[in-house]
Coordinates of C-alpha atoms in Angstrom, one line a residue:
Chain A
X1 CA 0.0 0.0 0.0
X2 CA 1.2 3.1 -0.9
X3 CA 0.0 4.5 2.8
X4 CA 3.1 2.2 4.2
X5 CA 5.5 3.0 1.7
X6 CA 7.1 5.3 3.5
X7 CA 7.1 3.4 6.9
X8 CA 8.8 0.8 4.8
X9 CA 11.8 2.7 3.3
X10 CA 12.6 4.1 6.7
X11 CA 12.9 1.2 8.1
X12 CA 15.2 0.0 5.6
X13 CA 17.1 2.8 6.1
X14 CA 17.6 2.9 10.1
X15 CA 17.7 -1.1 9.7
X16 CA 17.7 -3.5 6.7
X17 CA 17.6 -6.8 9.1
X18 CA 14.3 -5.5 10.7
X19 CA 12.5 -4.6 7.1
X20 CA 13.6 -8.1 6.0
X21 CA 11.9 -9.7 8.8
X22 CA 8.4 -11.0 8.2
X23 CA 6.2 -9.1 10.3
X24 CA 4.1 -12.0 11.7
X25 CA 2.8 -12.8 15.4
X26 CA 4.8 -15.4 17.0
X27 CA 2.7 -15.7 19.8
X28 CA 0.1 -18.7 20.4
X29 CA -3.6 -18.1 21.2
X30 CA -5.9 -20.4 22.5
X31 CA -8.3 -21.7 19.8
X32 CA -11.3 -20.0 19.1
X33 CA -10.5 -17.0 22.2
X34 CA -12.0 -14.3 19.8
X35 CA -15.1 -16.1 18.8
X36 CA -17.9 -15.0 21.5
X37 CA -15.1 -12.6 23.2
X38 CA -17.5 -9.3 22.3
X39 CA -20.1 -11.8 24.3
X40 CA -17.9 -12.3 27.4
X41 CA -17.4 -8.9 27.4
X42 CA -20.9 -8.0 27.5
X43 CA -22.1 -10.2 29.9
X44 CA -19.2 -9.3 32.2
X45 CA -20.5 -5.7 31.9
X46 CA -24.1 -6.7 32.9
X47 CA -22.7 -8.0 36.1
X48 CA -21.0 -5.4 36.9
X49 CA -23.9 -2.9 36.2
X50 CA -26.3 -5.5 38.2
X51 CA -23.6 -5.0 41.2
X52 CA -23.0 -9.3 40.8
X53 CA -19.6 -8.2 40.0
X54 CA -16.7 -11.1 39.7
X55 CA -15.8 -10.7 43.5
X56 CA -19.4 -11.8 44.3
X57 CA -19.5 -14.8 41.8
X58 CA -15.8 -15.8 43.5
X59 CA -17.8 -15.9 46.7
X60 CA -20.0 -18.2 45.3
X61 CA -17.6 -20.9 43.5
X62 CA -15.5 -20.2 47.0
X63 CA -18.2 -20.2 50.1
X64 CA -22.2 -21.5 48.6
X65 CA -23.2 -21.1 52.5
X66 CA -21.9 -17.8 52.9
X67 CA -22.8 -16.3 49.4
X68 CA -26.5 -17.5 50.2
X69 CA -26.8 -16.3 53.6
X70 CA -28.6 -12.5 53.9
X71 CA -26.4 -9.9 54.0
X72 CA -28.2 -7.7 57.0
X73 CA -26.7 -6.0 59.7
X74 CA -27.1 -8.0 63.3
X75 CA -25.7 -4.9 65.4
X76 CA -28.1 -2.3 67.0
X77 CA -28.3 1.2 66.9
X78 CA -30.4 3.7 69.4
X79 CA -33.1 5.2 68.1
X80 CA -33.3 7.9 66.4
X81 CA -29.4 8.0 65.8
X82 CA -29.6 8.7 61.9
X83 CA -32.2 11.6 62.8
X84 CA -30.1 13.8 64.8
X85 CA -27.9 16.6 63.5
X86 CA -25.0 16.8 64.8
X87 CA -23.6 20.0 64.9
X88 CA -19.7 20.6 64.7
X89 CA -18.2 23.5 65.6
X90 CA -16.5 24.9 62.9
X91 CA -13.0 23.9 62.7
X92 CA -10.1 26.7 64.0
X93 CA -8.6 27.7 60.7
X94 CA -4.9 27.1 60.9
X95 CA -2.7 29.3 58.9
X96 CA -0.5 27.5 56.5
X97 CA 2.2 30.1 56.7
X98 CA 1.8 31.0 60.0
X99 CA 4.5 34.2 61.0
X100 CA 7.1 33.2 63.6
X101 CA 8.3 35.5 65.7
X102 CA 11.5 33.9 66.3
X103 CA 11.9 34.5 62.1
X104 CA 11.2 38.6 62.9
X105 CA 13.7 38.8 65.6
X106 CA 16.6 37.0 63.9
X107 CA 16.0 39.1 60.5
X108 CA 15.8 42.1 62.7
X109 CA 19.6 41.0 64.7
X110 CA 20.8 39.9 61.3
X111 CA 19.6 43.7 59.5
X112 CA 21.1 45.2 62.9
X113 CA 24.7 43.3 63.0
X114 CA 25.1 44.0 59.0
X115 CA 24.1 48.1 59.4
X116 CA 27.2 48.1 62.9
X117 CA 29.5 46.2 60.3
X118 CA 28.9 48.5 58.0
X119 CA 29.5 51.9 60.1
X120 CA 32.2 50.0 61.9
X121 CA 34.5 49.2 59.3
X122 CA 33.7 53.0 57.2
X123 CA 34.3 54.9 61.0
X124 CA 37.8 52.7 61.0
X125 CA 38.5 53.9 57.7
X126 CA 37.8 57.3 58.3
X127 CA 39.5 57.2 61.8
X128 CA 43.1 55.9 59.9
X129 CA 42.9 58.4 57.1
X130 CA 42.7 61.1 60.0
X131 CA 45.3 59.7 61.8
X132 CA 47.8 59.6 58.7
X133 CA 46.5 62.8 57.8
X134 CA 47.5 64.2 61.6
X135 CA 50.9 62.3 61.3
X136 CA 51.8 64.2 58.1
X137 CA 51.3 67.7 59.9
X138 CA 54.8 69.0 60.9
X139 CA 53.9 70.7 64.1
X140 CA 56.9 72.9 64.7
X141 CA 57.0 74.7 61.6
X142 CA 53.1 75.2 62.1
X143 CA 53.9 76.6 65.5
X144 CA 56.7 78.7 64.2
X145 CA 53.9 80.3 61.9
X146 CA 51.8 81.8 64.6
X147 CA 52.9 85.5 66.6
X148 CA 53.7 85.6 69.7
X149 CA 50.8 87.4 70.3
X150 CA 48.7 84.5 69.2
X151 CA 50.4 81.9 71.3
X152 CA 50.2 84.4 74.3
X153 CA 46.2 85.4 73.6
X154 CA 45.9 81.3 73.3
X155 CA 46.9 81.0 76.2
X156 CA 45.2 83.4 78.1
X157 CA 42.0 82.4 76.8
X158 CA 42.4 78.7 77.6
X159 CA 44.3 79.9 81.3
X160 CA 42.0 77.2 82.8
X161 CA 43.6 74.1 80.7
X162 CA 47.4 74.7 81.3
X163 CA 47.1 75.9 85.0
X164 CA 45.1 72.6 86.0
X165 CA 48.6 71.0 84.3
X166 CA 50.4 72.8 86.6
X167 CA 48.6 72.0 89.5
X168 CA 48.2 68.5 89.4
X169 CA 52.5 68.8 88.6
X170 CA 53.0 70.7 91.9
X171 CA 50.6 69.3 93.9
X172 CA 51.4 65.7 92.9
X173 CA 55.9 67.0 94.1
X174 CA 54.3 68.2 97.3
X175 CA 52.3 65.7 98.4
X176 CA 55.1 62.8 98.4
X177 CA 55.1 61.2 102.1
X178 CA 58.7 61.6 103.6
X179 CA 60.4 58.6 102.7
X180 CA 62.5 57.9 105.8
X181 CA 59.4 58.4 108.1
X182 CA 57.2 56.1 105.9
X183 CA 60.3 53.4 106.6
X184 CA 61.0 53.4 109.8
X185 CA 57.2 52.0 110.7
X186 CA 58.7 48.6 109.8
X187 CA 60.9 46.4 111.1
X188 CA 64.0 45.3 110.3
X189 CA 62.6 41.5 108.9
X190 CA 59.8 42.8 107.2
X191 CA 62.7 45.2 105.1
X192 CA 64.7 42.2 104.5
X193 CA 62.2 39.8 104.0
X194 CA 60.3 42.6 101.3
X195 CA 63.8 43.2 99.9
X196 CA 64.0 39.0 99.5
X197 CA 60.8 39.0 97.7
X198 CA 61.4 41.6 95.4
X199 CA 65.7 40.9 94.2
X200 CA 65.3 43.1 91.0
X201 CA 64.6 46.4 93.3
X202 CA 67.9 46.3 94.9
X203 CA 69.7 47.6 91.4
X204 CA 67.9 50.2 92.5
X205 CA 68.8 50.5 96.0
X206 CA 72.6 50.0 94.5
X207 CA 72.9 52.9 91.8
X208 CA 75.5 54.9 92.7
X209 CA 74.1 58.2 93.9
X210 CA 70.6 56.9 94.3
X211 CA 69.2 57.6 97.6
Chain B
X1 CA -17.0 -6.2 6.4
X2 CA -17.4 -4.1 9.6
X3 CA -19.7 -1.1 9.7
X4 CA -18.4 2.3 9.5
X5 CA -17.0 3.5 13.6
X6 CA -19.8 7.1 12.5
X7 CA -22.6 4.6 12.4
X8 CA -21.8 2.7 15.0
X9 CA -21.4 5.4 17.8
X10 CA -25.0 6.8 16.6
X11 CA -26.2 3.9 17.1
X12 CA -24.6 3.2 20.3
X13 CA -26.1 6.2 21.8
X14 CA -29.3 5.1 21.0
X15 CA -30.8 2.6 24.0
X16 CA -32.4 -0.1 21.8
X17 CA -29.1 -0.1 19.5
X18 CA -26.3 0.4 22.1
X19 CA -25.2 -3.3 23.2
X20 CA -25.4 -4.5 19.3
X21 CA -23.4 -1.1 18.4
X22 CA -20.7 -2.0 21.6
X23 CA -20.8 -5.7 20.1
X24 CA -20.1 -4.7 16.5
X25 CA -17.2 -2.4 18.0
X26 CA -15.5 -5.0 20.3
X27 CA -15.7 -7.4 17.3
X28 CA -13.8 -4.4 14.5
X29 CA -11.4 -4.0 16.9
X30 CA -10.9 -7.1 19.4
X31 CA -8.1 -8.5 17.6
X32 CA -5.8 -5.4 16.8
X33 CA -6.0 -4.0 20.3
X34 CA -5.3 -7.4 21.5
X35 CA -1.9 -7.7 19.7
X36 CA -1.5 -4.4 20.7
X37 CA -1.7 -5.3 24.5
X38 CA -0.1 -8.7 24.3
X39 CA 3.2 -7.4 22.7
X40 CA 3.7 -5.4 26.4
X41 CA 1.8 -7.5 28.6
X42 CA 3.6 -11.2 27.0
X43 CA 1.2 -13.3 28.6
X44 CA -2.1 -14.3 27.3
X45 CA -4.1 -14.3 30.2
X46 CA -2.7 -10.8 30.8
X47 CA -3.9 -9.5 27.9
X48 CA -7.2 -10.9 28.2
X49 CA -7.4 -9.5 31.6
X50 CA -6.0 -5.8 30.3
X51 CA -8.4 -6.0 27.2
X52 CA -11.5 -7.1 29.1
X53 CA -10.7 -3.9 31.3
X54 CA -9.9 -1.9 28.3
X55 CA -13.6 -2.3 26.7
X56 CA -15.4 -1.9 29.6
X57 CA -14.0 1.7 29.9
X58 CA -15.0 1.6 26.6
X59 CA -18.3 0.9 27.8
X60 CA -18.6 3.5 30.3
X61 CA -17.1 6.2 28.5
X62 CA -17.9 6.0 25.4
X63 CA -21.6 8.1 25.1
X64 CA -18.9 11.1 26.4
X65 CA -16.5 10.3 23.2
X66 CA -16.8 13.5 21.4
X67 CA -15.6 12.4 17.6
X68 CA -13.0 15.2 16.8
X69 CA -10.8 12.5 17.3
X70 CA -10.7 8.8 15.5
X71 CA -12.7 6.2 17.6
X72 CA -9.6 3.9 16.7
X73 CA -6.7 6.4 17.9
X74 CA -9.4 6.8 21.2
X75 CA -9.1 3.2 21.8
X76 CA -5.6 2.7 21.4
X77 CA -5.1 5.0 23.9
X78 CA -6.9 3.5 26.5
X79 CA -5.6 -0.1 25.7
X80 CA -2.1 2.0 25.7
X81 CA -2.8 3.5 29.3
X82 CA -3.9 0.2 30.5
X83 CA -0.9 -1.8 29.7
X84 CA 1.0 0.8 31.3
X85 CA -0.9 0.8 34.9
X86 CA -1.0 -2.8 34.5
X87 CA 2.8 -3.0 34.2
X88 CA 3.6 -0.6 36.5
X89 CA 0.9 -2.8 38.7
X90 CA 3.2 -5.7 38.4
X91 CA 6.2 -4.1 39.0
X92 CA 5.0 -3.0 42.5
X93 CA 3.7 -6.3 43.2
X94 CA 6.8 -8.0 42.7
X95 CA 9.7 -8.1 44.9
X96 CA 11.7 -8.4 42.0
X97 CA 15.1 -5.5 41.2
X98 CA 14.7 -4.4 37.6
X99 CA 16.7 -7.0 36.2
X100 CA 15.4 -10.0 37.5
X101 CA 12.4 -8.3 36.1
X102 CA 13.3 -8.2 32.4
X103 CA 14.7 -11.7 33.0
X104 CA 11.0 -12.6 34.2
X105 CA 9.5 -11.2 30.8
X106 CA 12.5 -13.1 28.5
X107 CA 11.2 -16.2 30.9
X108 CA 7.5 -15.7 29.5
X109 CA 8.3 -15.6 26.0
X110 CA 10.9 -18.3 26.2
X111 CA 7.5 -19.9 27.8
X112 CA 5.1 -19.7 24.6
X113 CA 4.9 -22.8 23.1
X114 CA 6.1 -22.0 19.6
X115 CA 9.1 -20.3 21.4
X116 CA 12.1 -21.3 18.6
X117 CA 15.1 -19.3 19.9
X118 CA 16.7 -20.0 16.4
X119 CA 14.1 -18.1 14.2
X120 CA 14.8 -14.4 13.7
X121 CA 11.1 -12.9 14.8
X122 CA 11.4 -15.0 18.7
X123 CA 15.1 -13.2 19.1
X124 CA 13.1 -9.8 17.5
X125 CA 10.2 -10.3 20.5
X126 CA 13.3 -11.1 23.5
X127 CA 14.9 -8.2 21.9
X128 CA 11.9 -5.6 21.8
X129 CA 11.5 -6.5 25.7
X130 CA 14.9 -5.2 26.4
X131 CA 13.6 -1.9 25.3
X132 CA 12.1 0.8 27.9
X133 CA 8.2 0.4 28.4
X134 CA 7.5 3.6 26.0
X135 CA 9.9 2.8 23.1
X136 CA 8.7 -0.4 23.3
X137 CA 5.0 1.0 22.6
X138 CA 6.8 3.4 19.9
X139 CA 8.5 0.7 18.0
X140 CA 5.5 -1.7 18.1
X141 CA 2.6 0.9 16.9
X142 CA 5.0 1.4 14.1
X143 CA 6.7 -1.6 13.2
X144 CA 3.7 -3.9 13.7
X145 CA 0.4 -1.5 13.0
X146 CA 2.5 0.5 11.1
X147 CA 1.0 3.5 12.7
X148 CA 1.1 6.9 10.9
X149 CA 3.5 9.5 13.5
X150 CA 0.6 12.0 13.3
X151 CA -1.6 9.0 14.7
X152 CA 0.9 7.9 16.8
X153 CA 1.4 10.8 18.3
X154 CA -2.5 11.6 19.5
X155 CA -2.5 7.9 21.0
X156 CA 0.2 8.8 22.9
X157 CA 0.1 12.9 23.6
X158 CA 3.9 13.0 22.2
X159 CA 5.6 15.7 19.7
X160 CA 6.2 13.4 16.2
X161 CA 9.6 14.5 16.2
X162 CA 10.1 12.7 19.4
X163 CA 8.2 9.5 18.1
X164 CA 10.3 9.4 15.3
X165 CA 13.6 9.7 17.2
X166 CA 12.2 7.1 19.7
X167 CA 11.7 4.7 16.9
X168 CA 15.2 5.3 15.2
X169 CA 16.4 4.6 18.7
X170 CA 14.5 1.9 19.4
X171 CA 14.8 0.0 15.8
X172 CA 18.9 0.2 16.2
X173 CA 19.1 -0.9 19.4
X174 CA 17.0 -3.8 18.7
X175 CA 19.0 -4.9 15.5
X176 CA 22.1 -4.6 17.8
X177 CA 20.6 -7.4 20.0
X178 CA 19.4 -9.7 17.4
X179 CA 23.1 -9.8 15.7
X180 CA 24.6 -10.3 19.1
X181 CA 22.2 -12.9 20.7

């Protein structure tokens, strides 16, 4: 047929050995299966439209007795049962995505330690372009640059600053307990036995000229 | 000669005509859709099991078959889905690995009574079996109905380039077998 043709040629083109082959059923069939099959077939769908499906007529080859006996219920059931309605509350509707607070707080720490990373590492940056910037500054030569005057005015005006330097200088000379007095409270052991526990001071005690 | 499939589906949807219209159907198309199911399923009692199924689906579907398709293409699709669930069926029945499997199926041909392991078509059947389950339906729609791909592929919902590549596939790997058996 001229419909196959081209079935044909590509066979014999992908394989010759296949298009040589007769193309007959090898397979055995029992005798007569097709005669009355359409019959079967319709008499299998009557059962099954009856409800005497095959399970049923199983029962019946299997267990006569029990395929004969009537299939009622034997249990009880109060009165009335079927009759009521029962009323269900309606069901809590359960959020499939329900939010988690747990989620909030650790996006919220996560947002938070990225933003401090952020200012932390831009303020260090800043911070050590100041400081080379401040270590470039020759400060003597700036100095030399201002008057007298200036330094003096300066000075005047910021009186409160470098006389609290002064202060804390003198007061801290004048305030030194006298030495020999502080001494003399201990004894004798307790110098030695200080002295023992504390060898590297006595360079000290040794210089030349030291008091 | 069997009545045209247009006739036959009128008369099926008519109540005094249906079961002589479902017989006349069964009958055009028992045998075809039986060596279409036998050729996957091996064993007859299988197939009669799978066809059986096959037209009573037939039955209860068919008054909703809605003929902008071929009542032949329609069938072979259902016999088609029906191998597949049966085989899948078996496979999850059986304790069987994949291999022992295919051995099982070689087992059922080598189990026909006209089994001749020296004639070319019996090493053809034990070689189609070593294809996978949809190749397998490719190869046989084509090589044995000699199926049309624009046919072939409304039976089975696939592109006809693919059908034809499966079938190139297929038919190689199947000469490949038979010259090394």
């Amino acid at each position: 047929m001229d419909q196959y043709q081209p079935i044909e040629n590509e066979l014999n083109s992908i394989s010759p050995l296949l298009a040589g082959l007769q193309r007959r059923t090898v397979f055995s069939v029992p005798a007569g299966y097709f005669d009355g099959l359409a019959d079967r077939i319709m008499q299998k769908i009557r059962l099954l439209e009856e409800g005497k499906d095959t399970d049923a007529n199983e029962l019946a080859d299997v267990a006569p007795l029990l395929h004969a006996m009537a299939r009622r219920n034997v249990y009880t059931v109060p009165k009335g049962y079927f009759e009521q309605t029962i009323v269900q509350p309606p069901a809590r509707v359960v959020s499939m995505h329900r939010p988690r607070k747990w989620m909030r707080y650790a996006a919220a720490a996560a947002l938070t330690g990225a933003i401090g990373t952020g200012i932390f590492f831009a303020s260090r940056k800043e911070q050590a372009g100041d400081y080379e910037k401040y270590t470039k500054v020759d400060v003597s030569s700036a100095i030399d640059k201002v008057s007298d005057t200036e330094l003096v005015n300066y000075l005047d005006k910021n009186e409160r600053l470098t006389g609290s330097v002064d202060q804390t200088m003198v007061t801290a000379s004048e305030e030194l307990p006298d030495l020999s007095k502080h001494i003399s409270q201990y004894s004798d052991e307790e110098l030695k036995e200080f002295l023992d526990e504390n060898k590297d001071l006595e360079l000290v005690k040794e210089t030349p000229g030291g008091e | 000669m069997h009545p045209d499939d247009k006739e036959l589906l009128f008369q099926f949807r008519v109540p005094a005509t249906k079961e002589r219209a479902f017989n006349a159907i069964v009958k055009k198309y028992q045998e075809k859709l039986y060596w279409h199911i036998r050729r996957m399923v091996i064993n007859h009692e299988d197939a009669n099991d799978v066809l059986q199924n096959v037209f009573i689906k037939v039955w209860n579907a068919l008054e909703q078959f809605r003929e902008d398709s071929q009542l032949y293409t329609w069938l072979y699709r259902i016999a088609t889905n029906e191998c597949l669930s049966f085989l899948e069926q078996q496979k999850k029945r059986s304790a069987l690995s994949m291999e022992d499997l295919d051995a099982a199926i070689s087992d059922k041909i080598k189990a026909d009574q006209g089994f001749d392991a020296n004639q070319l078509e019996w090493r053809l059947q034990l070689a189609i079996q070593q294809l996978p389950e949809k190749q397998r339906i490719v190869f046989n729609l084509r090589y044995y109905e000699e199926m049309p791909y624009e046919e072939m592929s409304r039976v089975l919902d696939t592109s006809e380039g693919a059908l034809k590549a499966s079938y190139h596939h297929a038919a190689r790997k199947i000469e490949e077998f038979i010259k090394n058996y």
